[in-house]
């Protein structure tokens, strides 16, 4: 039966086989890979991952699509469909502790929370290939000083090396989204770049970018005074978008220091 795309689940299905092949080439699936795919939809990517011999765990929130997925591909033994909300999924529980890779053409309406959910997993993926709104990818890979450098840039780059691979135009999907898309590769670092406790880093980065036009002296005032900012070696007259990850790390370590 023909499926009607559900807007509330951000359903834009990939239909351009050339683009699908380019994405699969970028992922380069190998037979011994375990792959978690978020939002398999109508199997545009799933069919290739399964054909490559990967063990695929497909997480799909739409119960109709989830119910039809395995049948669509002839019930392959290396496909396991999980009808669930990826935002609530525990990936280590799904993979049974195996090393795993992650892929998906993510629903744009919740792409940022899904990214954070992926990066906050107790066991992070070996690598991540996700299709996102182009503007979100630009924010993720932005450098300090850029207009779009923000919390997302700091938090993702702290944990991963981020590489935009190529753009995909709206006509490659049915229905066509209103925005351009980009395939993004994330390769988690062995250790986060920042040494500060993650919670302290999160607090500093959130506060600094919540009022990004203000100087740190103002934006960080709920957390630390001017003297503490100076003690971290940072000029309190700077603004959040001028700071490197290393500078945020110094502020967060100062915030977490029990002597303060
Ligand atoms: N992978 C397919 C493709 O490329 O054609 C579908 C991509 S579509 C942009 C996003 C898919 O994610 C849809 O199948 C949608 O139902 C599913 N989805 C949306 N929110 C989800 C969630 N929270 N957890 C799991 N799947 C979700």
PDB file of C-alpha atoms and ligand atoms in Angstrom:
ATOM      1  CA  UNK A   1       0.000   0.000   0.000  1.00  0.00           C
ATOM      2  CA  UNK A   2       1.247   3.470  -0.806  1.00  0.00           C
ATOM      3  CA  UNK A   3       2.407   5.417   2.235  1.00  0.00           C
ATOM      4  CA  UNK A   4       1.367   9.057   2.672  1.00  0.00           C
ATOM      5  CA  UNK A   5       4.299  11.077   4.038  1.00  0.00           C
ATOM      6  CA  UNK A   6       3.671  12.243   7.579  1.00  0.00           C
ATOM      7  CA  UNK A   7       4.847  15.760   8.206  1.00  0.00           C
ATOM      8  CA  UNK A   8       4.929  15.368  11.972  1.00  0.00           C
ATOM      9  CA  UNK A   9       7.621  12.705  11.575  1.00  0.00           C
ATOM     10  CA  UNK A  10       9.663  14.853   9.166  1.00  0.00           C
ATOM     11  CA  UNK A  11       9.132  12.381   6.330  1.00  0.00           C
ATOM     12  CA  UNK A  12      10.953  13.343   3.124  1.00  0.00           C
ATOM     13  CA  UNK A  13      11.885  10.153   1.343  1.00  0.00           C
ATOM     14  CA  UNK A  14      14.996   9.907  -0.825  1.00  0.00           C
ATOM     15  CA  UNK A  15      14.038   8.871  -4.345  1.00  0.00           C
ATOM     16  CA  UNK A  16      17.091   9.844  -6.423  1.00  0.00           C
ATOM     17  CA  UNK A  17      19.092   6.635  -6.897  1.00  0.00           C
ATOM     18  CA  UNK A  18      22.261   8.539  -7.875  1.00  0.00           C
ATOM     19  CA  UNK A  19      22.180  10.444  -4.606  1.00  0.00           C
ATOM     20  CA  UNK A  20      21.388   7.272  -2.659  1.00  0.00           C
ATOM     21  CA  UNK A  21      24.450   5.577  -4.231  1.00  0.00           C
ATOM     22  CA  UNK A  22      26.673   8.538  -3.323  1.00  0.00           C
ATOM     23  CA  UNK A  23      25.518   8.344   0.289  1.00  0.00           C
ATOM     24  CA  UNK A  24      26.149   4.604   0.431  1.00  0.00           C
ATOM     25  CA  UNK A  25      29.601   5.082  -1.139  1.00  0.00           C
ATOM     26  CA  UNK A  26      30.383   7.656   1.554  1.00  0.00           C
ATOM     27  CA  UNK A  27      29.277   5.280   4.304  1.00  0.00           C
ATOM     28  CA  UNK A  28      31.220   2.409   2.678  1.00  0.00           C
ATOM     29  CA  UNK A  29      29.385  -0.355   4.569  1.00  0.00           C
ATOM     30  CA  UNK A  30      31.344  -3.583   5.197  1.00  0.00           C
ATOM     31  CA  UNK A  31      29.872  -7.041   5.851  1.00  0.00           C
ATOM     32  CA  UNK A  32      31.058  -7.147   9.452  1.00  0.00           C
ATOM     33  CA  UNK A  33      29.626  -3.710  10.365  1.00  0.00           C
ATOM     34  CA  UNK A  34      26.845  -3.276  12.875  1.00  0.00           C
ATOM     35  CA  UNK A  35      24.865  -0.220  11.809  1.00  0.00           C
ATOM     36  CA  UNK A  36      22.116   1.654  13.622  1.00  0.00           C
ATOM     37  CA  UNK A  37      19.973   3.451  11.087  1.00  0.00           C
ATOM     38  CA  UNK A  38      17.691   6.186  12.384  1.00  0.00           C
ATOM     39  CA  UNK A  39      14.492   6.641  10.371  1.00  0.00           C
ATOM     40  CA  UNK A  40      14.734   3.964   7.639  1.00  0.00           C
ATOM     41  CA  UNK A  41      11.414   5.126   6.165  1.00  0.00           C
ATOM     42  CA  UNK A  42      10.827   3.132   2.981  1.00  0.00           C
ATOM     43  CA  UNK A  43      14.304   1.553   2.996  1.00  0.00           C
ATOM     44  CA  UNK A  44      16.084   3.890   0.542  1.00  0.00           C
ATOM     45  CA  UNK A  45      19.363   3.461   2.464  1.00  0.00           C
ATOM     46  CA  UNK A  46      18.419   0.345   4.423  1.00  0.00           C
ATOM     47  CA  UNK A  47      18.203  -1.884   1.361  1.00  0.00           C
ATOM     48  CA  UNK A  48      21.823  -1.093   0.437  1.00  0.00           C
ATOM     49  CA  UNK A  49      23.105  -1.523   3.986  1.00  0.00           C
ATOM     50  CA  UNK A  50      21.376  -4.888   4.221  1.00  0.00           C
ATOM     51  CA  UNK A  51      22.637  -5.916   0.756  1.00  0.00           C
ATOM     52  CA  UNK A  52      26.195  -5.049   1.838  1.00  0.00           C
ATOM     53  CA  UNK A  53      25.819  -7.695   4.540  1.00  0.00           C
ATOM     54  CA  UNK A  54      25.802  -5.358   7.547  1.00  0.00           C
ATOM     55  CA  UNK A  55      23.884  -6.212  10.675  1.00  0.00           C
ATOM     56  CA  UNK A  56      21.314  -3.396  10.536  1.00  0.00           C
ATOM     57  CA  UNK A  57      19.249  -2.131  13.455  1.00  0.00           C
ATOM     58  CA  UNK A  58      16.603   0.159  11.974  1.00  0.00           C
ATOM     59  CA  UNK A  59      14.890   2.538  14.425  1.00  0.00           C
ATOM     60  CA  UNK A  60      11.577   3.823  13.049  1.00  0.00           C
ATOM     61  CA  UNK A  61       8.946   5.803  14.961  1.00  0.00           C
ATOM     62  CA  UNK A  62       6.199   5.442  12.345  1.00  0.00           C
ATOM     63  CA  UNK A  63       4.526   2.135  13.270  1.00  0.00           C
ATOM     64  CA  UNK A  64       3.118   1.602   9.759  1.00  0.00           C
ATOM     65  CA  UNK A  65       6.533   2.015   8.133  1.00  0.00           C
ATOM     66  CA  UNK A  66       8.225  -0.082  10.820  1.00  0.00           C
ATOM     67  CA  UNK A  67       5.684  -2.883  10.309  1.00  0.00           C
ATOM     68  CA  UNK A  68       6.225  -2.952   6.531  1.00  0.00           C
ATOM     69  CA  UNK A  69      10.002  -2.561   6.420  1.00  0.00           C
ATOM     70  CA  UNK A  70      11.243  -6.136   6.773  1.00  0.00           C
ATOM     71  CA  UNK A  71       8.618  -7.412   4.272  1.00  0.00           C
ATOM     72  CA  UNK A  72       9.669  -4.759   1.758  1.00  0.00           C
ATOM     73  CA  UNK A  73      13.166  -6.280   1.744  1.00  0.00           C
ATOM     74  CA  UNK A  74      12.096  -9.953   1.877  1.00  0.00           C
ATOM     75  CA  UNK A  75      12.711 -10.440   5.624  1.00  0.00           C
ATOM     76  CA  UNK A  76      16.511 -10.512   5.513  1.00  0.00           C
ATOM     77  CA  UNK A  77      18.091 -12.166   8.578  1.00  0.00           C
ATOM     78  CA  UNK A  78      20.562  -9.289   9.039  1.00  0.00           C
ATOM     79  CA  UNK A  79      17.819  -6.657   9.512  1.00  0.00           C
ATOM     80  CA  UNK A  80      16.228  -5.977  12.861  1.00  0.00           C
ATOM     81  CA  UNK A  81      13.490  -3.342  12.956  1.00  0.00           C
ATOM     82  CA  UNK A  82      12.915  -1.468  16.209  1.00  0.00           C
ATOM     83  CA  UNK A  83       9.607   0.402  16.224  1.00  0.00           C
ATOM     84  CA  UNK A  84      10.630   3.180  18.608  1.00  0.00           C
ATOM     85  CA  UNK A  85      11.457   6.826  19.137  1.00  0.00           C
ATOM     86  CA  UNK A  86      15.204   7.160  18.460  1.00  0.00           C
ATOM     87  CA  UNK A  87      15.280  10.004  20.987  1.00  0.00           C
ATOM     88  CA  UNK A  88      14.566   7.500  23.730  1.00  0.00           C
ATOM     89  CA  UNK A  89      16.691   4.637  22.480  1.00  0.00           C
ATOM     90  CA  UNK A  90      19.705   3.256  24.341  1.00  0.00           C
ATOM     91  CA  UNK A  91      22.059   2.286  21.516  1.00  0.00           C
ATOM     92  CA  UNK A  92      24.309   0.030  23.607  1.00  0.00           C
ATOM     93  CA  UNK A  93      21.247  -1.970  24.666  1.00  0.00           C
ATOM     94  CA  UNK A  94      20.195  -2.324  21.025  1.00  0.00           C
ATOM     95  CA  UNK A  95      23.589  -3.473  19.766  1.00  0.00           C
ATOM     96  CA  UNK A  96      24.343  -5.655  22.785  1.00  0.00           C
ATOM     97  CA  UNK A  97      27.593  -3.780  23.391  1.00  0.00           C
ATOM     98  CA  UNK A  98      29.045  -4.334  19.879  1.00  0.00           C
ATOM     99  CA  UNK A  99      31.051  -1.616  18.161  1.00  0.00           C
ATOM    100  CA  UNK A 100      28.556   0.093  15.879  1.00  0.00           C
ATOM    101  CA  UNK A 101      28.271   2.761  13.199  1.00  0.00           C
ATOM    102  CA  UNK A 102      25.362   5.151  12.824  1.00  0.00           C
ATOM    103  CA  UNK A 103      23.638   6.388   9.683  1.00  0.00           C
ATOM    104  CA  UNK A 104      20.447   8.174   8.785  1.00  0.00           C
ATOM    105  CA  UNK A 105      18.591  10.726   6.798  1.00  0.00           C
ATOM    106  CA  UNK A 106      17.365  12.478   9.910  1.00  0.00           C
ATOM    107  CA  UNK A 107      13.948  14.067  10.368  1.00  0.00           C
ATOM    108  CA  UNK A 108      14.749  17.795  10.132  1.00  0.00           C
ATOM    109  CA  UNK A 109      12.250  18.861  12.765  1.00  0.00           C
ATOM    110  CA  UNK A 110      14.241  17.120  15.506  1.00  0.00           C
ATOM    111  CA  UNK A 111      17.727  16.839  14.002  1.00  0.00           C
ATOM    112  CA  UNK A 112      19.526  18.795  16.746  1.00  0.00           C
ATOM    113  CA  UNK A 113      18.027  16.850  19.687  1.00  0.00           C
ATOM    114  CA  UNK A 114      18.755  13.582  17.845  1.00  0.00           C
ATOM    115  CA  UNK A 115      22.395  14.630  17.312  1.00  0.00           C
ATOM    116  CA  UNK A 116      22.784  15.450  20.998  1.00  0.00           C
ATOM    117  CA  UNK A 117      21.117  12.152  21.895  1.00  0.00           C
ATOM    118  CA  UNK A 118      23.605  10.271  19.667  1.00  0.00           C
ATOM    119  CA  UNK A 119      26.582  12.078  21.172  1.00  0.00           C
ATOM    120  CA  UNK A 120      25.381  11.568  24.740  1.00  0.00           C
ATOM    121  CA  UNK A 121      25.223   7.766  24.391  1.00  0.00           C
ATOM    122  CA  UNK A 122      27.244   5.839  26.968  1.00  0.00           C
ATOM    123  CA  UNK A 123      28.851   4.008  24.025  1.00  0.00           C
ATOM    124  CA  UNK A 124      29.317   6.393  21.110  1.00  0.00           C
ATOM    125  CA  UNK A 125      29.214   5.169  17.488  1.00  0.00           C
ATOM    126  CA  UNK A 126      32.525   4.474  15.712  1.00  0.00           C
ATOM    127  CA  UNK A 127      31.389   6.943  13.076  1.00  0.00           C
ATOM    128  CA  UNK A 128      28.246   8.794  12.058  1.00  0.00           C
ATOM    129  CA  UNK A 129      26.862   9.666   8.626  1.00  0.00           C
ATOM    130  CA  UNK A 130      23.770  11.810   8.811  1.00  0.00           C
ATOM    131  CA  UNK A 131      21.879  13.930   6.383  1.00  0.00           C
ATOM    132  CA  UNK A 132      20.840  17.241   7.860  1.00  0.00           C
ATOM    133  CA  UNK A 133      19.528  20.595   6.811  1.00  0.00           C
ATOM    134  CA  UNK A 134      22.481  22.395   5.180  1.00  0.00           C
ATOM    135  CA  UNK A 135      22.160  25.347   7.540  1.00  0.00           C
ATOM    136  CA  UNK A 136      22.520  23.019  10.566  1.00  0.00           C
ATOM    137  CA  UNK A 137      25.684  21.470   9.090  1.00  0.00           C
ATOM    138  CA  UNK A 138      27.107  24.968   8.530  1.00  0.00           C
ATOM    139  CA  UNK A 139      26.515  25.714  12.220  1.00  0.00           C
ATOM    140  CA  UNK A 140      28.114  22.427  13.288  1.00  0.00           C
ATOM    141  CA  UNK A 141      31.353  22.979  11.350  1.00  0.00           C
ATOM    142  CA  UNK A 142      31.627  26.766  11.945  1.00  0.00           C
ATOM    143  CA  UNK A 143      34.854  28.210  13.359  1.00  0.00           C
ATOM    144  CA  UNK A 144      35.098  30.860  16.086  1.00  0.00           C
ATOM    145  CA  UNK A 145      34.499  34.308  14.636  1.00  0.00           C
ATOM    146  CA  UNK A 146      31.801  33.038  12.259  1.00  0.00           C
ATOM    147  CA  UNK A 147      28.287  34.455  12.532  1.00  0.00           C
ATOM    148  CA  UNK A 148      26.902  30.927  12.897  1.00  0.00           C
ATOM    149  CA  UNK A 149      29.456  29.643  15.440  1.00  0.00           C
ATOM    150  CA  UNK A 150      27.408  28.618  18.483  1.00  0.00           C
ATOM    151  CA  UNK A 151      26.603  26.028  21.113  1.00  0.00           C
ATOM    152  CA  UNK A 152      26.090  23.333  18.492  1.00  0.00           C
ATOM    153  CA  UNK A 153      29.546  24.000  16.959  1.00  0.00           C
ATOM    154  CA  UNK A 154      31.323  23.821  20.321  1.00  0.00           C
ATOM    155  CA  UNK A 155      29.519  20.765  21.659  1.00  0.00           C
ATOM    156  CA  UNK A 156      29.829  18.707  18.457  1.00  0.00           C
ATOM    157  CA  UNK A 157      33.438  19.689  17.642  1.00  0.00           C
ATOM    158  CA  UNK A 158      34.436  18.975  21.243  1.00  0.00           C
ATOM    159  CA  UNK A 159      33.414  15.361  20.694  1.00  0.00           C
ATOM    160  CA  UNK A 160      33.947  14.743  16.984  1.00  0.00           C
ATOM    161  CA  UNK A 161      35.814  15.634  13.868  1.00  0.00           C
ATOM    162  CA  UNK A 162      33.075  17.014  11.592  1.00  0.00           C
ATOM    163  CA  UNK A 163      33.326  16.838   7.782  1.00  0.00           C
ATOM    164  CA  UNK A 164      30.576  18.025   5.404  1.00  0.00           C
ATOM    165  CA  UNK A 165      30.631  15.633   2.434  1.00  0.00           C
ATOM    166  CA  UNK A 166      28.203  16.964  -0.196  1.00  0.00           C
ATOM    167  CA  UNK A 167      24.955  18.877  -0.654  1.00  0.00           C
ATOM    168  CA  UNK A 168      21.669  17.329  -1.750  1.00  0.00           C
ATOM    169  CA  UNK A 169      18.944  19.379  -3.394  1.00  0.00           C
ATOM    170  CA  UNK A 170      15.229  19.214  -2.480  1.00  0.00           C
ATOM    171  CA  UNK A 171      14.321  17.474  -5.783  1.00  0.00           C
ATOM    172  CA  UNK A 172      16.075  14.322  -4.604  1.00  0.00           C
ATOM    173  CA  UNK A 173      13.247  13.725  -2.107  1.00  0.00           C
ATOM    174  CA  UNK A 174       9.520  13.023  -2.182  1.00  0.00           C
ATOM    175  CA  UNK A 175       7.921  15.177  -0.939  1.00  0.00           C
ATOM    176  CA  UNK A 176      10.603  17.824  -1.560  1.00  0.00           C
ATOM    177  CA  UNK A 177      11.682  19.595   1.638  1.00  0.00           C
ATOM    178  CA  UNK A 178      11.864  23.395   1.610  1.00  0.00           C
ATOM    179  CA  UNK A 179      15.575  23.373   2.455  1.00  0.00           C
ATOM    180  CA  UNK A 180      18.865  22.102   1.028  1.00  0.00           C
ATOM    181  CA  UNK A 181      20.523  19.173   2.764  1.00  0.00           C
ATOM    182  CA  UNK A 182      24.116  18.136   3.426  1.00  0.00           C
ATOM    183  CA  UNK A 183      25.590  14.752   4.236  1.00  0.00           C
ATOM    184  CA  UNK A 184      27.773  15.109   7.319  1.00  0.00           C
ATOM    185  CA  UNK A 185      30.440  12.714   8.602  1.00  0.00           C
ATOM    186  CA  UNK A 186      31.260  12.762  12.315  1.00  0.00           C
ATOM    187  CA  UNK A 187      34.226  10.804  13.668  1.00  0.00           C
ATOM    188  CA  UNK A 188      34.207  10.798  17.477  1.00  0.00           C
ATOM    189  CA  UNK A 189      37.539  11.709  19.098  1.00  0.00           C
ATOM    190  CA  UNK A 190      38.993   9.087  21.454  1.00  0.00           C
ATOM    191  CA  UNK A 191      38.646  11.718  24.194  1.00  0.00           C
ATOM    192  CA  UNK A 192      36.696  14.996  24.168  1.00  0.00           C
ATOM    193  CA  UNK A 193      38.973  17.974  23.352  1.00  0.00           C
ATOM    194  CA  UNK A 194      37.900  19.724  26.566  1.00  0.00           C
ATOM    195  CA  UNK A 195      39.199  18.348  29.851  1.00  0.00           C
ATOM    196  CA  UNK A 196      36.548  20.120  31.953  1.00  0.00           C
ATOM    197  CA  UNK A 197      33.685  18.080  33.463  1.00  0.00           C
ATOM    198  CA  UNK A 198      31.013  17.870  30.710  1.00  0.00           C
ATOM    199  CA  UNK A 199      28.365  19.500  32.893  1.00  0.00           C
ATOM    200  CA  UNK A 200      30.559  22.544  33.589  1.00  0.00           C
ATOM    201  CA  UNK A 201      31.341  22.911  29.875  1.00  0.00           C
ATOM    202  CA  UNK A 202      27.645  22.669  29.048  1.00  0.00           C
ATOM    203  CA  UNK A 203      26.748  25.361  31.604  1.00  0.00           C
ATOM    204  CA  UNK A 204      29.406  27.802  30.404  1.00  0.00           C
ATOM    205  CA  UNK A 205      28.629  27.303  26.711  1.00  0.00           C
ATOM    206  CA  UNK A 206      24.867  27.607  27.229  1.00  0.00           C
ATOM    207  CA  UNK A 207      25.200  30.784  29.306  1.00  0.00           C
ATOM    208  CA  UNK A 208      27.711  32.382  26.931  1.00  0.00           C
ATOM    209  CA  UNK A 209      25.588  31.786  23.818  1.00  0.00           C
ATOM    210  CA  UNK A 210      22.233  32.509  25.491  1.00  0.00           C
ATOM    211  CA  UNK A 211      23.296  36.166  25.240  1.00  0.00           C
ATOM    212  CA  UNK A 212      25.813  35.936  22.433  1.00  0.00           C
ATOM    213  CA  UNK A 213      25.855  39.687  21.676  1.00  0.00           C
ATOM    214  CA  UNK A 214      26.906  40.494  25.267  1.00  0.00           C
ATOM    215  CA  UNK A 215      30.444  40.384  26.591  1.00  0.00           C
ATOM    216  CA  UNK A 216      31.385  37.408  28.765  1.00  0.00           C
ATOM    217  CA  UNK A 217      31.409  39.714  31.786  1.00  0.00           C
ATOM    218  CA  UNK A 218      27.619  40.037  31.272  1.00  0.00           C
ATOM    219  CA  UNK A 219      26.618  36.723  29.743  1.00  0.00           C
ATOM    220  CA  UNK A 220      28.522  34.639  32.307  1.00  0.00           C
ATOM    221  CA  UNK A 221      27.545  36.777  35.317  1.00  0.00           C
ATOM    222  CA  UNK A 222      25.004  34.183  36.606  1.00  0.00           C
ATOM    223  CA  UNK A 223      27.865  31.634  36.789  1.00  0.00           C
ATOM    224  CA  UNK A 224      31.139  33.447  37.450  1.00  0.00           C
ATOM    225  CA  UNK A 225      32.423  36.933  38.141  1.00  0.00           C
ATOM    226  CA  UNK A 226      34.858  38.968  36.117  1.00  0.00           C
ATOM    227  CA  UNK A 227      37.815  37.975  38.309  1.00  0.00           C
ATOM    228  CA  UNK A 228      37.148  34.265  37.701  1.00  0.00           C
ATOM    229  CA  UNK A 229      36.966  34.849  33.949  1.00  0.00           C
ATOM    230  CA  UNK A 230      40.339  36.618  34.136  1.00  0.00           C
ATOM    231  CA  UNK A 231      41.726  33.836  36.339  1.00  0.00           C
ATOM    232  CA  UNK A 232      40.907  31.431  33.490  1.00  0.00           C
ATOM    233  CA  UNK A 233      43.091  33.593  31.263  1.00  0.00           C
ATOM    234  CA  UNK A 234      40.172  34.954  29.242  1.00  0.00           C
ATOM    235  CA  UNK A 235      39.400  38.617  28.527  1.00  0.00           C
ATOM    236  CA  UNK A 236      35.911  39.345  30.014  1.00  0.00           C
ATOM    237  CA  UNK A 237      35.361  41.905  27.244  1.00  0.00           C
ATOM    238  CA  UNK A 238      35.156  39.172  24.576  1.00  0.00           C
ATOM    239  CA  UNK A 239      31.915  37.684  23.257  1.00  0.00           C
ATOM    240  CA  UNK A 240      31.048  33.965  23.081  1.00  0.00           C
ATOM    241  CA  UNK A 241      31.471  33.715  19.323  1.00  0.00           C
ATOM    242  CA  UNK A 242      35.124  34.837  19.623  1.00  0.00           C
ATOM    243  CA  UNK A 243      36.167  31.922  21.870  1.00  0.00           C
ATOM    244  CA  UNK A 244      37.861  28.686  20.824  1.00  0.00           C
ATOM    245  CA  UNK A 245      36.869  25.343  22.367  1.00  0.00           C
ATOM    246  CA  UNK A 246      40.092  25.533  24.356  1.00  0.00           C
ATOM    247  CA  UNK A 247      39.000  28.895  25.821  1.00  0.00           C
ATOM    248  CA  UNK A 248      35.597  27.455  26.762  1.00  0.00           C
ATOM    249  CA  UNK A 249      37.432  24.555  28.369  1.00  0.00           C
ATOM    250  CA  UNK A 250      39.493  26.931  30.522  1.00  0.00           C
ATOM    251  CA  UNK A 251      36.355  28.780  31.642  1.00  0.00           C
ATOM    252  CA  UNK A 252      34.587  25.504  32.438  1.00  0.00           C
ATOM    253  CA  UNK A 253      37.557  24.206  34.441  1.00  0.00           C
ATOM    254  CA  UNK A 254      37.603  27.470  36.381  1.00  0.00           C
ATOM    255  CA  UNK A 255      33.853  27.089  37.052  1.00  0.00           C
ATOM    256  CA  UNK A 256      34.290  23.491  38.216  1.00  0.00           C
ATOM    257  CA  UNK A 257      37.337  24.226  40.388  1.00  0.00           C
ATOM    258  CA  UNK A 258      36.270  23.537  44.008  1.00  0.00           C
ATOM    259  CA  UNK A 259      38.665  26.265  45.232  1.00  0.00           C
ATOM    260  CA  UNK A 260      36.413  28.929  43.684  1.00  0.00           C
TER     261      UNK A 260
HETATM  262  N1  LIG B   1      15.697   7.043   5.404  1.00  0.00           N
HETATM  263  C1  LIG B   1      14.514   7.364   4.622  1.00  0.00           C
HETATM  264  C2  LIG B   1      14.937   8.005   3.328  1.00  0.00           C
HETATM  265  O1  LIG B   1      16.091   8.469   3.239  1.00  0.00           O
HETATM  266  O2  LIG B   1      14.112   8.058   2.393  1.00  0.00           O
HETATM  267  C3  LIG B   1      13.539   8.281   5.388  1.00  0.00           C
HETATM  268  C4  LIG B   1      14.088   9.610   5.819  1.00  0.00           C
HETATM  269  S1  LIG B   1      12.880  10.732   6.505  1.00  0.00           S
HETATM  270  C5  LIG B   1      13.706  12.277   6.304  1.00  0.00           C
HETATM  271  C6  LIG B   1      12.993  10.515   8.257  1.00  0.00           C
HETATM  272  C7  LIG B   1      12.509   9.191   8.805  1.00  0.00           C
HETATM  273  O3  LIG B   1      12.690   9.205  10.242  1.00  0.00           O
HETATM  274  C8  LIG B   1      11.047   8.876   8.588  1.00  0.00           C
HETATM  275  O4  LIG B   1      10.912   7.535   8.198  1.00  0.00           O
HETATM  276  C9  LIG B   1      10.382   9.119   9.954  1.00  0.00           C
HETATM  277  O5  LIG B   1       9.209   8.365  10.162  1.00  0.00           O
HETATM  278  C10 LIG B   1      11.507   8.716  10.875  1.00  0.00           C
HETATM  279  N2  LIG B   1      11.474   9.354  12.209  1.00  0.00           N
HETATM  280  C11 LIG B   1      11.029  10.597  12.537  1.00  0.00           C
HETATM  281  N3  LIG B   1      11.195  10.845  13.840  1.00  0.00           N
HETATM  282  C12 LIG B   1      11.774   9.724  14.371  1.00  0.00           C
HETATM  283  C13 LIG B   1      12.174   9.339  15.685  1.00  0.00           C
HETATM  284  N4  LIG B   1      12.051  10.187  16.720  1.00  0.00           N
HETATM  285  N5  LIG B   1      12.700   8.116  15.867  1.00  0.00           N
HETATM  286  C14 LIG B   1      12.844   7.241  14.821  1.00  0.00           C
HETATM  287  N6  LIG B   1      12.476   7.555  13.555  1.00  0.00           N
HETATM  288  C15 LIG B   1      11.951   8.772  13.332  1.00  0.00           C
END
